[in-house]
GROMACS .gro file of C-alpha atoms in nm:
model
  190
    1UNK     CA    1  -0.003   0.007   0.024
    2UNK     CA    2   0.178   0.312  -0.077
    3UNK     CA    3   0.107   0.595   0.118
    4UNK     CA    4   0.195   0.986   0.052
    5UNK     CA    5   0.447   1.106   0.280
    6UNK     CA    6   0.506   1.451   0.097
    7UNK     CA    7   0.183   1.632   0.103
    8UNK     CA    8   0.079   1.989   0.139
    9UNK     CA    9  -0.234   2.216   0.224
   10UNK     CA   10  -0.339   2.542   0.193
   11UNK     CA   11  -0.133   2.604   0.515
   12UNK     CA   12   0.174   2.595   0.309
   13UNK     CA   13   0.158   2.936   0.207
   14UNK     CA   14   0.141   3.036  -0.171
   15UNK     CA   15   0.192   2.658  -0.233
   16UNK     CA   16  -0.088   2.402  -0.138
   17UNK     CA   17  -0.440   2.435  -0.280
   18UNK     CA   18  -0.617   2.178  -0.118
   19UNK     CA   19  -0.746   2.191   0.287
   20UNK     CA   20  -0.680   1.917   0.500
   21UNK     CA   21  -1.025   1.808   0.511
   22UNK     CA   22  -0.991   1.762   0.150
   23UNK     CA   23  -0.669   1.590   0.149
   24UNK     CA   24  -0.810   1.366   0.403
   25UNK     CA   25  -1.133   1.301   0.190
   26UNK     CA   26  -0.916   1.232  -0.105
   27UNK     CA   27  -0.709   0.968   0.075
   28UNK     CA   28  -1.028   0.801   0.217
   29UNK     CA   29  -1.180   0.769  -0.169
   30UNK     CA   30  -0.838   0.572  -0.229
   31UNK     CA   31  -0.819   0.351   0.093
   32UNK     CA   32  -0.523   0.476   0.204
   33UNK     CA   33  -0.486   0.428   0.597
   34UNK     CA   34  -0.184   0.649   0.681
   35UNK     CA   35  -0.143   0.984   0.530
   36UNK     CA   36   0.168   1.234   0.601
   37UNK     CA   37   0.115   1.635   0.622
   38UNK     CA   38   0.461   1.804   0.544
   39UNK     CA   39   0.382   2.207   0.491
   40UNK     CA   40   0.638   2.374   0.409
   41UNK     CA   41   0.879   2.482   0.734
   42UNK     CA   42   0.590   2.417   1.003
   43UNK     CA   43   0.293   2.218   1.086
   44UNK     CA   44   0.052   2.451   0.992
   45UNK     CA   45  -0.279   2.317   1.023
   46UNK     CA   46  -0.190   1.974   1.169
   47UNK     CA   47  -0.419   1.979   1.453
   48UNK     CA   48  -0.712   2.033   1.202
   49UNK     CA   49  -0.556   1.740   1.000
   50UNK     CA   50  -0.563   1.538   1.321
   51UNK     CA   51  -0.936   1.557   1.395
   52UNK     CA   52  -1.021   1.537   1.035
   53UNK     CA   53  -0.781   1.181   0.977
   54UNK     CA   54  -0.926   1.026   1.310
   55UNK     CA   55  -1.324   1.076   1.192
   56UNK     CA   56  -1.228   0.894   0.896
   57UNK     CA   57  -1.009   0.626   1.042
   58UNK     CA   58  -0.691   0.731   0.924
   59UNK     CA   59  -0.338   0.731   1.053
   60UNK     CA   60  -0.213   1.107   1.036
   61UNK     CA   61   0.172   1.148   1.009
   62UNK     CA   62   0.321   1.477   1.132
   63UNK     CA   63   0.599   1.603   0.919
   64UNK     CA   64   0.741   1.921   0.764
   65UNK     CA   65   0.909   2.002   0.434
   66UNK     CA   66   1.195   2.206   0.539
   67UNK     CA   67   1.332   2.462   0.303
   68UNK     CA   68   1.624   2.626   0.407
   69UNK     CA   69   1.730   2.986   0.215
   70UNK     CA   70   2.029   2.808   0.085
   71UNK     CA   71   1.774   2.597  -0.123
   72UNK     CA   72   1.884   2.278   0.104
   73UNK     CA   73   1.575   2.084   0.155
   74UNK     CA   74   1.445   1.779   0.351
   75UNK     CA   75   1.158   1.602   0.439
   76UNK     CA   76   1.073   1.540   0.817
   77UNK     CA   77   0.868   1.305   0.954
   78UNK     CA   78   0.804   1.245   1.321
   79UNK     CA   79   0.858   0.883   1.450
   80UNK     CA   80   0.761   0.906   1.800
   81UNK     CA   81   0.702   1.182   2.071
   82UNK     CA   82   1.072   1.278   2.092
   83UNK     CA   83   1.064   1.321   1.725
   84UNK     CA   84   0.761   1.538   1.755
   85UNK     CA   85   0.927   1.779   1.960
   86UNK     CA   86   1.226   1.786   1.823
   87UNK     CA   87   1.059   1.886   1.486
   88UNK     CA   88   0.890   2.182   1.680
   89UNK     CA   89   1.251   2.277   1.814
   90UNK     CA   90   1.420   2.261   1.445
   91UNK     CA   91   1.140   2.443   1.307
   92UNK     CA   92   1.163   2.722   1.561
   93UNK     CA   93   1.524   2.749   1.483
   94UNK     CA   94   1.474   2.760   1.118
   95UNK     CA   95   1.229   3.050   1.153
   96UNK     CA   96   1.503   3.189   1.372
   97UNK     CA   97   1.756   3.176   1.104
   98UNK     CA   98   1.664   3.060   0.756
   99UNK     CA   99   2.033   3.054   0.633
  100UNK     CA  100   2.097   2.806   0.884
  101UNK     CA  101   2.262   2.439   0.819
  102UNK     CA  102   2.033   2.146   0.774
  103UNK     CA  103   2.277   1.904   0.912
  104UNK     CA  104   2.376   2.128   1.219
  105UNK     CA  105   1.991   2.119   1.286
  106UNK     CA  106   1.954   1.746   1.262
  107UNK     CA  107   2.262   1.674   1.469
  108UNK     CA  108   2.105   1.870   1.733
  109UNK     CA  109   1.682   1.793   1.651
  110UNK     CA  110   1.731   1.465   1.461
  111UNK     CA  111   1.636   1.212   1.722
  112UNK     CA  112   1.290   1.025   1.661
  113UNK     CA  113   1.285   1.209   1.320
  114UNK     CA  114   1.280   1.024   0.958
  115UNK     CA  115   1.435   1.219   0.694
  116UNK     CA  116   1.350   1.247   0.299
  117UNK     CA  117   1.684   1.410   0.123
  118UNK     CA  118   1.694   1.418  -0.267
  119UNK     CA  119   2.001   1.660  -0.297
  120UNK     CA  120   2.340   1.476  -0.293
  121UNK     CA  121   2.490   1.832  -0.122
  122UNK     CA  122   2.260   1.716   0.167
  123UNK     CA  123   2.297   1.370   0.150
  124UNK     CA  124   2.681   1.375   0.180
  125UNK     CA  125   2.653   1.615   0.487
  126UNK     CA  126   2.360   1.396   0.676
  127UNK     CA  127   2.536   1.047   0.641
  128UNK     CA  128   2.747   1.075   0.954
  129UNK     CA  129   2.446   1.273   1.168
  130UNK     CA  130   2.163   1.075   1.123
  131UNK     CA  131   2.137   0.699   1.142
  132UNK     CA  132   2.107   0.493   0.813
  133UNK     CA  133   1.755   0.345   0.974
  134UNK     CA  134   1.640   0.714   0.972
  135UNK     CA  135   1.781   0.856   0.629
  136UNK     CA  136   1.654   0.785   0.294
  137UNK     CA  137   1.671   0.903  -0.045
  138UNK     CA  138   1.344   1.072  -0.184
  139UNK     CA  139   1.246   0.997  -0.510
  140UNK     CA  140   1.011   1.239  -0.603
  141UNK     CA  141   0.861   1.429  -0.907
  142UNK     CA  142   1.126   1.589  -1.112
  143UNK     CA  143   1.428   1.369  -0.993
  144UNK     CA  144   1.519   1.109  -1.214
  145UNK     CA  145   1.481   0.750  -1.106
  146UNK     CA  146   1.841   0.663  -1.201
  147UNK     CA  147   1.959   0.984  -1.023
  148UNK     CA  148   1.774   0.879  -0.690
  149UNK     CA  149   1.880   0.494  -0.747
  150UNK     CA  150   2.245   0.599  -0.789
  151UNK     CA  151   2.232   0.829  -0.461
  152UNK     CA  152   2.089   0.535  -0.226
  153UNK     CA  153   2.357   0.261  -0.374
  154UNK     CA  154   2.660   0.540  -0.301
  155UNK     CA  155   2.544   0.629   0.009
  156UNK     CA  156   2.391   0.258   0.092
  157UNK     CA  157   2.039   0.413   0.205
  158UNK     CA  158   1.681   0.276   0.097
  159UNK     CA  159   1.508   0.482  -0.135
  160UNK     CA  160   1.139   0.616  -0.058
  161UNK     CA  161   0.877   0.742  -0.348
  162UNK     CA  162   0.702   1.078  -0.272
  163UNK     CA  163   0.439   1.268  -0.480
  164UNK     CA  164   0.552   1.638  -0.350
  165UNK     CA  165   0.143   1.686  -0.349
  166UNK     CA  166   0.047   2.060  -0.347
  167UNK     CA  167  -0.312   1.994  -0.539
  168UNK     CA  168  -0.577   1.736  -0.587
  169UNK     CA  169  -0.692   1.724  -0.973
  170UNK     CA  170  -0.517   1.841  -1.254
  171UNK     CA  171  -0.693   2.145  -1.299
  172UNK     CA  172  -0.579   2.292  -0.996
  173UNK     CA  173  -0.224   2.273  -1.131
  174UNK     CA  174  -0.252   2.613  -1.219
  175UNK     CA  175  -0.400   2.785  -0.941
  176UNK     CA  176  -0.055   2.618  -0.755
  177UNK     CA  177   0.145   2.775  -1.007
  178UNK     CA  178  -0.059   3.126  -1.009
  179UNK     CA  179  -0.002   3.099  -0.633
  180UNK     CA  180   0.398   3.026  -0.681
  181UNK     CA  181   0.432   3.295  -0.936
  182UNK     CA  182   0.277   3.561  -0.665
  183UNK     CA  183   0.511   3.445  -0.394
  184UNK     CA  184   0.825   3.457  -0.628
  185UNK     CA  185   0.682   3.805  -0.755
  186UNK     CA  186   0.729   3.678  -1.110
  187UNK     CA  187   0.504   3.673  -1.403
  188UNK     CA  188   0.600   3.290  -1.570
  189UNK     CA  189   0.395   2.999  -1.495
  190UNK     CA  190   0.535   2.687  -1.584
   0.00000   0.00000   0.00000
């Protein structure tokens, strides 16, 4: 059974187009038993998400898609209570210093977190910080499968496929791209 591990709602400012309730409803429609909510640099909307997930008998997974100003990016998923507390602390640090070093932050706050990364420079810095049982190569849209496989083999890490979900329907793509363009103060829409 596939579980979406990189999902954003309208709480991911200027990116997501679906509410937590709509995400849960779609997961239920596809008979999914688990669903992660990974807002950008936060856990915005997670309480609403948990409440709705419980109503629909879906197991919610807490997480965040952490994007640093220097373009380093990871998906963090909570393993346990310690991980949730560490995620909250790490996100506070990210908001305090978005130019910070994700490896240093995870060195301090990595316990109880699963880390998904697709950038080799990030994996190189994390390989000696995060146990291999908690560090994964992320295969997501826009990343060539053979590149992810090569990283997986090179660093002896498991590979995890994610959807990097920002919208539910193909028709919502344009709305998502308009939000991104507004956020980046550009006129170009892919």
